[in-house]
Coordinates of C-alpha atoms and ligand atoms in Angstrom, one line a residue:
M262 CA 0.0 0.0 0.0
N263 CA 1.4 3.4 -1.0
I264 CA 0.1 6.5 0.8
I265 CA 1.0 10.1 0.7
I266 CA 0.4 12.5 3.5
K267 CA 0.3 16.1 2.2
N268 CA 0.5 19.5 3.9
G269 CA 1.1 18.4 7.4
T270 CA 3.4 19.7 10.1
I271 CA 5.9 17.0 11.1
V272 CA 7.2 16.9 14.7
T273 CA 10.1 14.8 15.8
S274 CA 12.2 14.9 19.0
G275 CA 14.5 17.3 17.3
E276 CA 12.6 19.4 14.8
I277 CA 9.3 20.7 13.5
L278 CA 8.9 21.0 9.7
E279 CA 6.3 21.4 7.0
S280 CA 6.7 18.5 4.6
D281 CA 4.9 15.7 2.8
I282 CA 5.5 12.1 3.5
L283 CA 5.5 9.2 1.1
I284 CA 4.9 5.7 2.5
E285 CA 5.7 2.6 0.4
N286 CA 5.0 -0.9 1.6
G287 CA 4.8 0.2 5.3
I288 CA 8.0 2.2 5.3
I289 CA 8.6 5.9 5.0
S290 CA 10.3 6.3 1.6
K291 CA 10.4 10.1 1.1
I292 CA 10.0 13.3 3.2
E293 CA 9.9 16.3 0.9
K294 CA 8.1 19.5 0.4
S295 CA 5.4 19.3 -2.4
L296 CA 5.9 15.6 -3.3
N297 CA 4.4 14.6 -6.6
T298 CA 1.7 12.0 -6.5
L299 CA 2.6 8.6 -7.8
D300 CA 0.6 6.6 -10.3
K301 CA 0.6 3.7 -7.9
L302 CA -0.8 5.7 -5.1
D303 CA -3.6 4.0 -3.0
K304 CA -4.5 7.0 -0.8
T305 CA -3.7 10.6 -0.2
I306 CA -4.3 12.1 3.3
D307 CA -4.6 15.9 3.4
A308 CA -3.1 16.8 6.7
K309 CA -3.5 20.6 6.4
G310 CA -3.8 22.1 9.9
L311 CA -2.8 18.7 11.4
I312 CA 0.3 17.7 13.2
I313 CA 2.2 14.4 12.5
S314 CA 4.2 12.7 15.2
P315 CA 5.8 9.2 15.5
G316 CA 3.5 6.5 16.8
G317 CA 3.6 6.2 20.5
I318 CA 5.6 3.5 22.2
D319 CA 4.4 2.5 25.7
P320 CA 7.3 0.9 27.5
H321 CA 5.1 -0.5 30.4
V322 CA 1.8 -2.3 30.0
H323 CA 0.4 -5.5 31.6
M324 CA -2.2 -7.0 29.2
Y325 CA -3.9 -10.2 30.4
L326 CA -1.8 -10.3 33.6
P327 CA -2.7 -13.3 35.8
T328 CA -3.5 -12.3 39.5
P329 CA -5.4 -14.1 42.3
A330 CA -8.4 -11.8 41.3
G331 CA -8.3 -13.0 37.7
Y332 CA -6.5 -11.6 34.6
S333 CA -6.1 -7.8 34.1
S334 CA -9.2 -6.9 32.1
D335 CA -7.6 -5.9 28.9
N336 CA -6.2 -8.7 26.8
F337 CA -3.7 -8.0 24.0
N338 CA -6.5 -7.4 21.5
T339 CA -8.7 -5.1 23.5
G340 CA -5.7 -3.3 25.1
S341 CA -4.0 -2.7 21.8
I342 CA -7.2 -1.4 20.2
A343 CA -7.4 1.1 23.1
A344 CA -3.8 2.0 22.6
L345 CA -4.3 2.7 18.9
F346 CA -7.3 5.0 19.6
G347 CA -4.9 7.0 21.7
G348 CA -2.0 7.0 19.2
T349 CA 0.2 4.3 20.6
T350 CA 1.3 1.8 18.0
T351 CA 4.0 -0.3 19.9
L352 CA 3.7 -1.9 23.3
L353 CA 6.3 -3.3 25.7
D354 CA 4.6 -5.8 28.0
F355 CA 6.1 -8.4 30.4
V356 CA 6.9 -12.1 30.5
T357 CA 6.2 -13.3 34.1
P358 CA 6.8 -17.0 34.4
R359 CA 5.0 -19.3 36.9
K360 CA 7.2 -20.7 39.6
G361 CA 9.2 -23.5 38.1
Q362 CA 8.6 -22.4 34.5
S363 CA 11.6 -21.5 32.4
L364 CA 12.0 -17.9 31.1
T365 CA 12.1 -19.2 27.5
D366 CA 8.9 -21.3 27.9
A367 CA 7.2 -18.3 29.5
L368 CA 8.4 -16.1 26.6
D369 CA 7.0 -18.5 24.0
Q370 CA 3.7 -18.6 25.9
R371 CA 3.5 -14.8 26.1
I372 CA 4.3 -14.4 22.4
S373 CA 1.3 -16.6 21.6
E374 CA -0.9 -14.7 24.1
A375 CA 0.0 -11.5 22.2
G376 CA -0.8 -12.9 18.8
N377 CA -4.1 -11.0 18.7
S378 CA -2.4 -7.6 19.4
L379 CA -3.0 -5.0 16.7
C380 CA 0.0 -3.1 17.9
D381 CA 3.6 -4.3 17.4
Y382 CA 5.0 -5.6 20.7
S383 CA 8.0 -6.9 22.6
F384 CA 8.5 -7.9 26.2
H385 CA 10.7 -7.4 29.3
V386 CA 11.4 -10.8 30.7
S387 CA 11.0 -11.2 34.5
P388 CA 13.1 -13.7 36.5
I389 CA 11.0 -14.4 39.6
E390 CA 13.4 -16.9 41.1
W391 CA 17.1 -17.9 40.6
T392 CA 17.9 -21.5 39.6
E393 CA 21.0 -23.1 38.1
N394 CA 19.4 -22.5 34.7
T395 CA 18.5 -18.9 35.0
E396 CA 21.8 -17.5 33.5
N397 CA 21.4 -19.7 30.4
E398 CA 17.7 -18.8 30.1
I399 CA 18.5 -15.1 30.2
N400 CA 21.1 -15.6 27.5
D401 CA 18.6 -17.7 25.4
C402 CA 16.0 -14.9 25.8
I403 CA 18.6 -12.4 24.5
K404 CA 19.2 -14.7 21.4
A405 CA 15.4 -14.8 20.9
G406 CA 15.3 -10.9 20.6
I407 CA 14.9 -9.7 24.2
T408 CA 17.2 -7.1 25.5
S409 CA 15.5 -5.9 28.7
F410 CA 14.6 -7.8 31.9
K411 CA 12.4 -6.9 34.8
V412 CA 12.8 -7.4 38.5
Y413 CA 10.2 -6.6 41.2
M414 CA 11.6 -5.6 44.6
A415 CA 8.0 -5.5 45.9
Y416 CA 5.4 -8.3 45.8
K417 CA 7.6 -10.7 47.9
G418 CA 5.9 -14.1 48.0
S419 CA 4.7 -13.9 44.4
V420 CA 6.9 -12.3 41.7
G421 CA 9.3 -10.3 44.0
L422 CA 13.0 -11.2 44.0
D423 CA 15.4 -10.9 47.0
D424 CA 18.5 -8.7 46.9
T425 CA 21.0 -11.5 46.3
N426 CA 19.0 -12.7 43.3
L427 CA 18.5 -9.1 42.0
Q428 CA 22.3 -8.7 42.1
K429 CA 22.7 -12.0 40.1
V430 CA 20.3 -10.8 37.4
L431 CA 22.1 -7.4 37.2
K432 CA 25.4 -9.2 36.9
V433 CA 24.3 -11.6 34.1
V434 CA 22.3 -9.0 32.1
G435 CA 25.1 -6.4 32.6
K436 CA 27.7 -8.8 31.3
A437 CA 25.5 -9.4 28.2
G438 CA 25.1 -5.7 27.6
G439 CA 21.4 -5.7 28.3
L440 CA 19.2 -3.6 30.6
V441 CA 17.3 -4.4 33.8
T442 CA 14.1 -2.5 34.6
V443 CA 13.2 -2.5 38.3
H444 CA 10.1 -2.0 40.3
C445 CA 11.6 -0.2 43.3
E446 CA 9.8 -0.6 46.6
M447 CA 11.2 -2.3 49.7
G448 CA 9.1 -5.4 49.7
D449 CA 9.8 -6.8 53.1
E450 CA 9.3 -3.5 55.0
I451 CA 6.0 -2.9 53.1
E452 CA 4.8 -6.3 54.0
V453 CA 5.3 -5.5 57.7
L454 CA 3.4 -2.2 57.4
R455 CA 0.5 -3.9 55.5
N456 CA 0.1 -6.6 58.0
Q457 CA 0.3 -4.1 60.9
F458 CA -2.5 -1.9 59.4
V459 CA -4.8 -4.9 58.8
S460 CA -4.2 -6.3 62.3
E461 CA -5.4 -2.9 63.6
G462 CA -8.5 -3.0 61.5
K463 CA -7.2 -0.5 59.0
I464 CA -8.4 -2.1 55.8
E465 CA -9.4 0.8 53.5
S466 CA -7.6 1.9 50.3
R467 CA -5.8 4.7 52.0
Y468 CA -3.8 2.2 54.0
H469 CA -2.6 0.7 50.8
A470 CA -1.0 4.1 50.2
L471 CA 0.2 4.6 53.8
S472 CA 1.9 1.2 53.8
R473 CA 4.0 2.1 50.7
P474 CA 5.6 5.5 51.6
A475 CA 7.9 7.4 49.3
E476 CA 10.9 6.7 51.6
L477 CA 10.6 2.9 50.9
E478 CA 10.6 3.6 47.2
A479 CA 13.6 5.9 47.5
E480 CA 15.5 3.3 49.6
A481 CA 14.9 0.7 46.9
V482 CA 16.1 3.1 44.2
Q483 CA 19.3 3.8 46.1
K484 CA 19.9 0.0 46.5
V485 CA 19.4 -0.6 42.8
V486 CA 21.7 2.3 41.8
D487 CA 24.4 0.9 44.1
Y488 CA 24.0 -2.7 42.8
A489 CA 24.0 -1.5 39.2
K490 CA 27.2 0.3 39.8
E491 CA 28.9 -2.8 41.3
T492 CA 27.7 -5.0 38.5
N493 CA 28.1 -2.5 35.7
C494 CA 24.6 -2.9 34.5
T495 CA 22.3 -0.3 32.9
V496 CA 19.1 0.1 34.9
Y497 CA 15.8 1.6 34.2
I498 CA 13.6 2.5 37.1
V499 CA 9.9 2.0 36.2
H500 CA 7.0 4.1 37.4
V501 CA 9.1 6.6 39.5
S502 CA 6.5 8.5 41.6
S503 CA 8.4 10.6 44.1
E504 CA 10.8 13.5 44.5
K505 CA 13.0 11.6 46.8
S506 CA 13.6 8.9 44.2
L507 CA 14.3 11.5 41.5
K508 CA 17.1 13.1 43.6
I509 CA 18.9 9.7 43.9
I510 CA 18.5 9.1 40.2
E511 CA 19.7 12.5 39.2
K512 CA 22.8 12.1 41.4
A513 CA 23.6 8.8 39.8
Q514 CA 23.1 10.1 36.3
K515 CA 25.4 13.1 37.1
S516 CA 28.1 10.7 38.3
G517 CA 28.0 9.1 34.8
Q518 CA 26.0 6.0 35.7
K519 CA 23.5 4.7 33.1
V520 CA 20.3 5.0 35.1
F521 CA 17.0 5.7 33.2
A522 CA 13.8 6.9 34.8
E523 CA 10.2 6.4 33.7
T524 CA 7.1 8.0 35.2
C525 CA 3.4 7.6 34.4
P526 CA 0.6 10.1 33.7
H527 CA -1.2 9.2 36.9
Y528 CA 1.8 10.3 39.0
L529 CA 1.9 13.6 37.1
L530 CA -1.9 14.3 37.2
L531 CA -3.4 12.6 40.3
D532 CA -2.5 12.8 44.0
D533 CA -3.1 11.0 47.2
S534 CA -6.3 12.9 48.0
K535 CA -7.9 10.3 45.8
Y536 CA -7.7 7.8 48.7
N537 CA -10.3 9.8 50.7
G538 CA -13.8 8.4 50.1
T539 CA -15.8 5.2 49.9
F540 CA -14.4 1.9 48.8
K541 CA -16.0 2.4 45.3
D542 CA -14.5 5.8 44.9
T543 CA -11.0 5.0 46.1
V544 CA -10.3 1.4 45.1
K545 CA -9.5 2.2 41.4
Y546 CA -6.5 4.2 42.7
V547 CA -5.0 1.1 44.4
L548 CA -1.9 0.8 42.4
S549 CA 1.8 0.6 43.2
P550 CA 3.7 2.7 44.0
P551 CA 0.6 4.7 45.2
L552 CA -0.3 8.2 44.2
R553 CA 1.8 10.8 46.0
K554 CA 1.7 14.5 47.0
K555 CA 1.2 17.5 44.8
A556 CA 4.9 18.4 45.5
D557 CA 5.9 15.1 43.9
Q558 CA 3.9 15.9 40.8
E559 CA 5.7 19.2 40.4
A560 CA 9.1 17.5 40.9
L561 CA 8.2 14.9 38.2
W562 CA 7.3 17.7 35.6
D563 CA 10.5 19.5 36.5
N564 CA 12.6 16.4 36.0
I565 CA 11.0 15.7 32.6
Q566 CA 12.2 19.2 31.7
K567 CA 15.7 18.5 33.1
G568 CA 15.9 15.2 31.2
V569 CA 16.3 13.1 34.4
I570 CA 13.1 11.3 33.4
S571 CA 13.5 9.8 29.9
T572 CA 10.2 8.1 29.2
I573 CA 6.5 8.1 30.1
G574 CA 4.8 4.7 30.4
T575 CA 1.3 3.9 31.6
D576 CA 1.7 0.8 33.7
H577 CA -1.6 -0.1 32.0
C578 CA -3.1 -2.8 34.3
P579 CA -6.8 -2.4 34.5
F580 CA -9.2 -4.4 36.7
N581 CA -13.0 -4.2 36.8
L582 CA -14.8 -3.1 40.0
I583 CA -15.8 -6.7 40.7
Q584 CA -12.2 -7.8 40.6
K585 CA -11.1 -4.9 42.8
S586 CA -13.9 -5.9 45.2
A587 CA -11.8 -8.9 46.2
G588 CA -10.3 -6.4 48.7
I589 CA -13.5 -4.9 50.1
N590 CA -12.5 -6.1 53.6
D591 CA -8.8 -6.0 53.2
F592 CA -6.8 -3.6 50.9
R593 CA -4.0 -6.3 50.6
K594 CA -6.4 -8.4 48.4
V595 CA -7.2 -5.6 45.9
P596 CA -5.4 -6.4 42.6
N597 CA -2.9 -3.5 42.0
G598 CA -3.2 -1.5 38.9
A599 CA -5.3 0.8 36.6
G600 CA -5.8 1.4 32.9
G601 CA -4.3 4.3 30.9
V602 CA -2.8 3.0 27.7
E603 CA -5.4 4.9 25.7
H604 CA -4.9 8.3 27.4
R605 CA -1.1 8.7 27.7
L606 CA -0.7 10.9 24.6
T607 CA -3.8 13.0 24.8
L608 CA -3.2 13.7 28.5
L609 CA 0.4 14.7 27.9
Y610 CA -0.7 16.8 24.9
T611 CA -3.4 18.6 27.0
Y612 CA -1.7 18.9 30.4
G613 CA 1.9 18.9 29.1
I614 CA 2.1 20.8 25.8
L615 CA -0.9 23.0 26.1
E616 CA 0.0 24.0 29.7
N617 CA 3.6 24.8 28.6
K618 CA 5.1 22.1 30.8
I619 CA 6.7 20.3 27.8
T620 CA 7.4 21.3 24.2
W621 CA 6.2 19.3 21.2
N622 CA 9.7 18.0 20.7
Q623 CA 9.9 16.8 24.3
F624 CA 6.5 15.2 23.9
V625 CA 7.7 13.1 21.0
D626 CA 11.0 12.3 22.8
I627 CA 9.4 11.0 26.1
T628 CA 6.5 9.1 24.5
S629 CA 8.3 7.5 21.5
T630 CA 11.9 8.4 20.5
Q631 CA 13.7 7.9 23.8
T632 CA 11.8 4.7 24.5
A633 CA 12.8 3.3 21.1
K634 CA 16.5 4.2 21.7
I635 CA 16.6 2.8 25.3
F636 CA 14.9 -0.5 24.3
G637 CA 16.7 -1.2 21.0
L638 CA 13.9 -0.3 18.6
Y639 CA 15.4 2.8 17.1
P640 CA 15.3 3.9 14.2
Q641 CA 12.8 1.3 13.1
K642 CA 10.4 2.8 15.6
G643 CA 10.3 6.2 17.4
E644 CA 11.3 8.3 14.4
I645 CA 9.9 10.0 11.3
A646 CA 12.7 9.4 8.8
V647 CA 13.3 7.6 5.5
G648 CA 13.6 3.9 6.2
S649 CA 11.6 4.0 9.5
D650 CA 8.3 2.1 9.9
A651 CA 5.4 4.3 9.0
D652 CA 3.9 4.3 12.5
L653 CA 2.4 7.8 12.6
V654 CA -0.2 9.8 14.5
I655 CA -1.9 12.6 12.7
W656 CA -3.3 14.9 15.3
N657 CA -6.3 17.2 15.2
P658 CA -5.3 19.9 17.7
E659 CA -8.9 21.1 18.0
K660 CA -10.7 17.8 18.9
K661 CA -12.0 17.7 22.4
N662 CA -13.0 14.9 24.7
T663 CA -14.0 14.2 28.3
I664 CA -12.5 10.9 29.5
S665 CA -15.0 8.5 30.9
A666 CA -15.5 4.7 31.5
R667 CA -18.6 5.3 29.4
N668 CA -16.7 6.2 26.2
H669 CA -13.2 4.8 26.5
H670 CA -12.0 1.8 24.6
Q671 CA -10.2 0.1 27.5
N672 CA -12.1 -3.0 28.6
C673 CA -12.8 -1.8 32.1
D674 CA -15.7 -0.3 34.0
L675 CA -13.4 1.9 36.0
E676 CA -11.5 5.0 34.8
I677 CA -9.0 6.8 37.0
Y678 CA -9.1 9.9 34.7
E679 CA -13.0 10.1 34.8
G680 CA -14.0 13.6 33.9
F681 CA -10.6 14.8 32.7
K682 CA -11.1 17.1 29.7
T683 CA -8.7 16.7 26.8
K684 CA -7.9 18.8 23.7
G685 CA -6.1 17.3 20.8
A686 CA -6.8 13.8 19.5
P687 CA -5.5 11.4 16.9
E688 CA -7.5 12.0 13.6
F689 CA -5.6 9.3 11.8
V690 CA -3.2 6.6 13.1
L691 CA -1.0 4.6 10.8
K692 CA 0.7 1.4 11.7
K693 CA 3.3 0.1 9.2
G694 CA 1.8 2.3 6.6
E695 CA -1.8 1.1 7.0
I696 CA -4.5 3.5 8.2
V697 CA -5.8 1.9 11.4
I698 CA -7.7 4.8 12.9
D699 CA -9.5 6.9 10.3
K700 CA -11.2 10.1 11.6
G701 CA -11.5 8.5 15.0
E702 CA -12.8 5.1 13.8
L703 CA -10.9 1.8 13.9
I704 CA -10.9 0.5 10.3
S705 CA -8.3 -2.4 10.4
N706 CA -7.9 -5.6 12.4
R707 CA -4.5 -6.5 11.0
T708 CA -2.4 -8.0 13.8
G709 CA 1.0 -6.6 14.9
L710 CA 4.4 -8.4 15.1
F711 CA 6.7 -9.5 17.8
L712 CA 9.7 -7.1 17.5
K713 CA 13.0 -8.9 17.9
R714 CA 15.5 -6.5 19.5
K715 CA 19.3 -6.6 19.5
I716 CA 21.9 -5.6 22.0
K717 CA 24.2 -3.1 20.2
Ligands
URP1038 O1 -0.1 -1.4 40.6 C1 0.6 -1.8 39.6 N1 1.5 -1.0 39.2 N2 0.3 -2.9 39.0 C2 1.0 -3.5 38.0 C3 2.2 -4.2 38.3 C4 3.3 -3.3 38.6 O2 3.8 -3.2 39.8 O3 3.8 -2.6 37.7
ZN1039 ZN1 5.6 -2.2 39.2
ZN1040 ZN1 3.9 -2.4 35.9

């Protein structure tokens, strides 16, 4: 399929230019002013007054995640459709093996679970235990196209790893030149606080937040930074939520260590006042780390500006009210997580660009280009350049919406951004040169591909 996009304004992480784009067989083949139409052209999109950015890459989603309260409510099909409506064309999800399952088996299983995704996808592979085979399994995953791994310092007793095994993962992945992403919260200390609250009858959602203070996130960040230095491994701290953690990360970066930081729209836009109210009103905000203070939000925006934070992911992990109700008498039983894959770009457009907190170039950088670079997808993804995949979002800057569980495409009856007004929305979304969203309607069900990545 050959498509020309005429008269648009192209935005990349480095420039803004008026130019036409020719797409041949899914790849950008020309970027020039006043391109002549080809004989073999299938479609012309007139993008006058519209803005073209690279398709979004969400580095942190959990589709169809198994938990004691059932699977997260979006599978790869429904979640990827929601992502496309919001302008995200590539997803990085996780491989979380069962106890006793090899990393490679779990990877194969996950690749088949993702077969109905309409976005392209890859995974961070999560060692949840250390056996005599783990080193070989990590190296086999690298050969299979995985360059990033994930360790949970929280969730001890299910997927959490202890410090000794965390260090082993860092050593092996560091030696191979890969990257370890880490959920930083001091799991054992949190467990003590959680149990203490419940034993005192403190069972409501706000105690979820009070049992996971910012200090215990920062302490874990410091530990990972220290271990990463000892093992010479690049680390990426997922869902950074607090000012305290940012200070540690900034110091490590200034010392020359390769430490990347990700945050999520909910830490930028929501705060811990959301934990005041009834079970029904507060339970949708039970996610980890929890929502923080307004001062933390400001620090997060500042650190995007300063470049300490490189990427924005959503940690998309929705559960329906009935699933969340598993914890009606005990916050420890509420499945952790919330949806957001659909709203990442429109929220950052409205509350970031339009409120002068970030520029258009920064928007592209943190939602696509940096992510592609860090995770070995660049320049196939994350760029508008000749030779790159034609994954593009064509924005209508005037289109308005009010986010609601009643009109979103995420498969969930809860919406943490309920009532948020947005301005600016994808008019067209192209994935590998095919129009998938056309004037706000989904018009394709072509499935995406598993993206094999390489360590440079
Ligand atoms: O609450 C969250 N974040 N749930 C998803 C799993 C994780 O910790 O990222
Ligand atoms: Zn996490
Ligand atoms: Zn997560």
